[in-house]
Amino acid sequence: TVGMGSALSLPASLGNTKPIGRTTMATASKTPSWTAGPSAGCTGVGASDSAPAEAEDSIENGIKRQAGMPQILEGKPYWAEHWGITRAQCMELLAKLRDDPTWDSKNNVYHLVTQYVKPWTVGKGTGYALMVNTESPKEVNLMVSHAWSENAEEFIECLIRTVSDDDVMFVCALSLYQCEDGAGPTIEEQL
């Protein structure tokens, strides 16, 4: 299944969370250090009931390496803290979907990813968020947790209503490279 199997565990610096319907947002007080932990998918902010051990950053050959693998854009690695999408880009995405004659307003996030995000990003090795920000990858200040079964339009509309023009969001459906085609890191490798 797309995007399932692990969830991002966020550091304590993301202490401010607010639920918005079925979506939860966490704000960062500094650039997050993204780590992986077992869970039921890209849902939940912070540690789960069985608090996972955080993956450690490592030092290899004198270079500090972050947990998880980066997405590569024009030969340069970008880690999760630069896989952000803005409010304006969410508005553009929603308009693009609504203009597409194959789009159904009843589609859920899973359908959005499998039928739209994956075909748009296949072979590129980057998620949708980095793909639309090739000129200037965006540094994340909000982590958004959501259900893949929720209505995609309602979810995107919720983001548009809730965040400011200055916010940059990490949304697993749009930030992770979802294709699992060998052109980029697997979902598991990105966590």
CSV table of C-alpha atoms in Angstrom, one decimal:
chain,number,residue,atom,x,y,z
A,1,THR,CA,0.0,0.0,0.0
A,2,VAL,CA,1.2,3.5,-0.7
A,3,GLY,CA,2.7,5.4,2.1
A,4,MET,CA,1.8,2.8,4.8
A,5,GLY,CA,4.0,1.0,7.2
A,6,SER,CA,5.9,3.7,9.1
A,7,ALA,CA,5.2,7.1,10.5
A,8,LEU,CA,7.5,10.0,11.1
A,9,SER,CA,8.4,10.5,14.8
A,10,LEU,CA,9.0,14.2,15.4
A,11,PRO,CA,11.4,15.7,18.0
A,12,ALA,CA,10.2,17.4,21.1
A,13,SER,CA,10.8,20.7,19.4
A,14,LEU,CA,7.5,20.2,17.7
A,15,GLY,CA,5.5,20.5,20.9
A,16,ASN,CA,2.7,22.7,19.5
A,17,THR,CA,0.0,20.6,17.8
A,18,LYS,CA,-3.5,21.4,16.9
A,19,PRO,CA,-6.2,19.0,15.6
A,20,ILE,CA,-8.2,20.4,12.6
A,21,GLY,CA,-11.0,17.9,11.9
A,22,ARG,CA,-9.2,14.6,11.0
A,23,THR,CA,-5.9,16.5,10.3
A,24,THR,CA,-3.3,17.3,12.9
A,25,MET,CA,-0.6,20.0,12.5
A,26,ALA,CA,2.6,20.4,14.5
A,27,THR,CA,4.7,23.6,14.4
A,28,ALA,CA,8.4,23.5,14.5
A,29,SER,CA,10.4,25.9,16.7
A,30,LYS,CA,13.5,24.9,14.7
A,31,THR,CA,14.4,22.9,11.7
A,32,PRO,CA,13.1,19.3,12.5
A,33,SER,CA,15.3,16.3,12.6
A,34,TRP,CA,13.0,13.7,11.0
A,35,THR,CA,13.2,10.1,12.2
A,36,ALA,CA,11.3,6.9,11.7
A,37,GLY,CA,9.2,4.8,14.0
A,38,PRO,CA,6.7,2.0,13.6
A,39,SER,CA,3.1,3.0,13.3
A,40,ALA,CA,0.0,2.4,11.2
A,41,GLY,CA,0.9,4.9,8.5
A,42,CYS,CA,1.5,8.6,8.0
A,43,THR,CA,-0.9,9.5,10.9
A,44,GLY,CA,-0.1,10.8,14.3
A,45,VAL,CA,2.2,13.5,15.6
A,46,GLY,CA,5.1,12.6,17.8
A,47,ALA,CA,5.6,9.3,19.5
A,48,SER,CA,2.8,6.6,19.5
A,49,ASP,CA,1.6,4.7,22.6
A,50,SER,CA,4.6,2.4,22.2
A,51,ALA,CA,7.2,5.2,21.9
A,52,PRO,CA,9.6,4.1,19.2
A,53,ALA,CA,13.3,4.5,19.6
A,54,GLU,CA,14.4,7.4,17.5
A,55,ALA,CA,16.8,6.8,14.6
A,56,GLU,CA,20.1,8.4,15.3
A,57,ASP,CA,21.9,10.8,13.1
A,58,SER,CA,25.3,9.4,12.3
A,59,ILE,CA,28.7,10.6,11.4
A,60,GLU,CA,30.3,8.9,8.5
A,61,ASN,CA,33.8,9.9,7.2
A,62,GLY,CA,33.5,13.2,9.2
A,63,ILE,CA,30.1,14.1,7.6
A,64,LYS,CA,27.0,14.3,9.7
A,65,ARG,CA,24.2,12.2,8.1
A,66,GLN,CA,20.6,12.6,9.0
A,67,ALA,CA,18.3,9.7,9.5
A,68,GLY,CA,16.5,8.6,6.4
A,69,MET,CA,17.6,9.0,2.8
A,70,PRO,CA,17.4,12.3,0.9
A,71,GLN,CA,15.6,12.9,-2.4
A,72,ILE,CA,18.0,13.9,-5.1
A,73,LEU,CA,17.3,17.0,-7.2
A,74,GLU,CA,19.7,18.0,-9.9
A,75,GLY,CA,22.4,16.0,-8.2
A,76,LYS,CA,22.0,17.6,-4.8
A,77,PRO,CA,20.5,15.8,-1.8
A,78,TYR,CA,17.5,17.2,0.0
A,79,TRP,CA,16.3,15.7,3.3
A,80,ALA,CA,12.8,15.8,4.6
A,81,GLU,CA,13.0,19.3,6.2
A,82,HIS,CA,13.1,20.6,2.6
A,83,TRP,CA,10.2,18.6,1.2
A,84,GLY,CA,7.7,21.3,2.0
A,85,ILE,CA,4.6,22.7,0.2
A,86,THR,CA,3.0,26.1,0.6
A,87,ARG,CA,-0.6,27.2,0.9
A,88,ALA,CA,-0.4,28.8,-2.5
A,89,GLN,CA,0.9,25.5,-4.0
A,90,CYS,CA,-2.0,23.7,-2.3
A,91,MET,CA,-4.4,26.1,-4.0
A,92,GLU,CA,-2.7,25.5,-7.4
A,93,LEU,CA,-2.9,21.7,-6.8
A,94,LEU,CA,-6.6,21.9,-6.0
A,95,ALA,CA,-7.3,24.0,-9.1
A,96,LYS,CA,-5.3,21.6,-11.2
A,97,LEU,CA,-7.3,18.6,-9.9
A,98,ARG,CA,-10.6,20.3,-10.4
A,99,ASP,CA,-9.7,21.3,-14.0
A,100,ASP,CA,-8.8,17.7,-14.8
A,101,PRO,CA,-11.9,15.9,-16.4
A,102,THR,CA,-10.8,12.6,-14.8
A,103,TRP,CA,-10.9,14.0,-11.3
A,104,ASP,CA,-13.8,13.2,-9.1
A,105,SER,CA,-14.5,15.4,-6.1
A,106,LYS,CA,-15.3,12.3,-4.1
A,107,ASN,CA,-11.7,11.0,-4.4
A,108,ASN,CA,-9.8,10.3,-1.2
A,109,VAL,CA,-6.1,11.0,-0.5
A,110,TYR,CA,-5.1,7.4,-1.5
A,111,HIS,CA,-6.7,7.9,-4.9
A,112,LEU,CA,-5.1,11.3,-5.3
A,113,VAL,CA,-1.7,9.7,-4.7
A,114,THR,CA,-2.1,6.6,-6.9
A,115,GLN,CA,-3.9,8.2,-9.8
A,116,TYR,CA,-2.3,11.7,-9.9
A,117,VAL,CA,0.7,12.3,-7.7
A,118,LYS,CA,2.5,9.1,-8.7
A,119,PRO,CA,2.0,9.6,-12.5
A,120,TRP,CA,3.2,13.2,-12.2
A,121,THR,CA,6.3,12.2,-10.2
A,122,VAL,CA,7.2,8.8,-11.7
A,123,GLY,CA,10.8,8.5,-12.7
A,124,LYS,CA,11.7,11.8,-11.1
A,125,GLY,CA,12.9,10.5,-7.7
A,126,THR,CA,11.3,13.4,-5.8
A,127,GLY,CA,7.9,13.8,-4.2
A,128,TYR,CA,5.4,16.3,-5.5
A,129,ALA,CA,6.4,19.0,-3.0
A,130,LEU,CA,10.1,19.0,-4.2
A,131,MET,CA,9.0,18.6,-7.8
A,132,VAL,CA,7.1,21.8,-7.7
A,133,ASN,CA,9.9,23.5,-5.9
A,134,THR,CA,12.9,22.6,-8.1
A,135,GLU,CA,14.1,26.2,-8.2
A,136,SER,CA,13.9,26.7,-4.5
A,137,PRO,CA,13.1,23.8,-2.1
A,138,LYS,CA,11.0,24.9,0.8
A,139,GLU,CA,12.1,24.5,4.4
A,140,VAL,CA,9.3,22.9,6.5
A,141,ASN,CA,7.8,24.6,9.6
A,142,LEU,CA,4.6,22.5,9.9
A,143,MET,CA,4.2,18.7,9.9
A,144,VAL,CA,0.7,17.7,8.8
A,145,SER,CA,-0.8,14.3,9.8
A,146,HIS,CA,-3.8,13.1,8.0
A,147,ALA,CA,-5.9,10.0,7.0
A,148,TRP,CA,-5.4,8.6,3.6
A,149,SER,CA,-9.1,7.6,3.5
A,150,GLU,CA,-10.3,11.2,3.9
A,151,ASN,CA,-11.7,13.2,1.0
A,152,ALA,CA,-8.8,14.7,-0.8
A,153,GLU,CA,-10.6,18.0,-1.7
A,154,GLU,CA,-11.8,18.5,1.9
A,155,PHE,CA,-8.2,17.8,3.1
A,156,ILE,CA,-6.6,20.3,0.8
A,157,GLU,CA,-9.3,22.9,1.5
A,158,CYS,CA,-8.6,22.4,5.2
A,159,LEU,CA,-4.9,23.1,4.7
A,160,ILE,CA,-5.7,26.2,2.6
A,161,ARG,CA,-8.1,27.5,5.3
A,162,THR,CA,-5.8,26.8,8.2
A,163,VAL,CA,-2.2,27.7,7.4
A,164,SER,CA,-0.7,31.1,6.7
A,165,ASP,CA,1.0,32.2,3.5
A,166,ASP,CA,4.3,32.0,5.3
A,167,ASP,CA,3.8,28.3,6.4
A,168,VAL,CA,5.6,25.4,4.6
A,169,MET,CA,4.0,22.0,5.3
A,170,PHE,CA,5.4,18.5,5.3
A,171,VAL,CA,2.4,16.3,4.1
A,172,CYS,CA,3.4,12.7,3.6
A,173,ALA,CA,1.2,12.2,0.6
A,174,LEU,CA,2.8,15.1,-1.2
A,175,SER,CA,6.3,15.2,0.3
A,176,LEU,CA,7.5,11.6,0.2
A,177,TYR,CA,8.5,10.1,-3.2
A,178,GLN,CA,5.6,7.6,-3.5
A,179,CYS,CA,6.5,5.7,-6.7
A,180,GLU,CA,8.7,2.8,-5.4
A,181,ASP,CA,10.1,2.6,-9.0
A,182,GLY,CA,13.9,2.7,-8.2
A,183,ALA,CA,14.2,6.3,-9.5
A,184,GLY,CA,14.4,7.6,-6.0
A,185,PRO,CA,14.4,6.4,-2.4
A,186,THR,CA,11.7,4.0,-1.3
A,187,ILE,CA,9.1,5.2,1.2
A,188,GLU,CA,10.8,3.2,3.9
A,189,GLU,CA,14.2,4.7,3.1
A,190,GLN,CA,12.8,8.2,3.4
A,191,LEU,CA,11.5,7.7,6.9
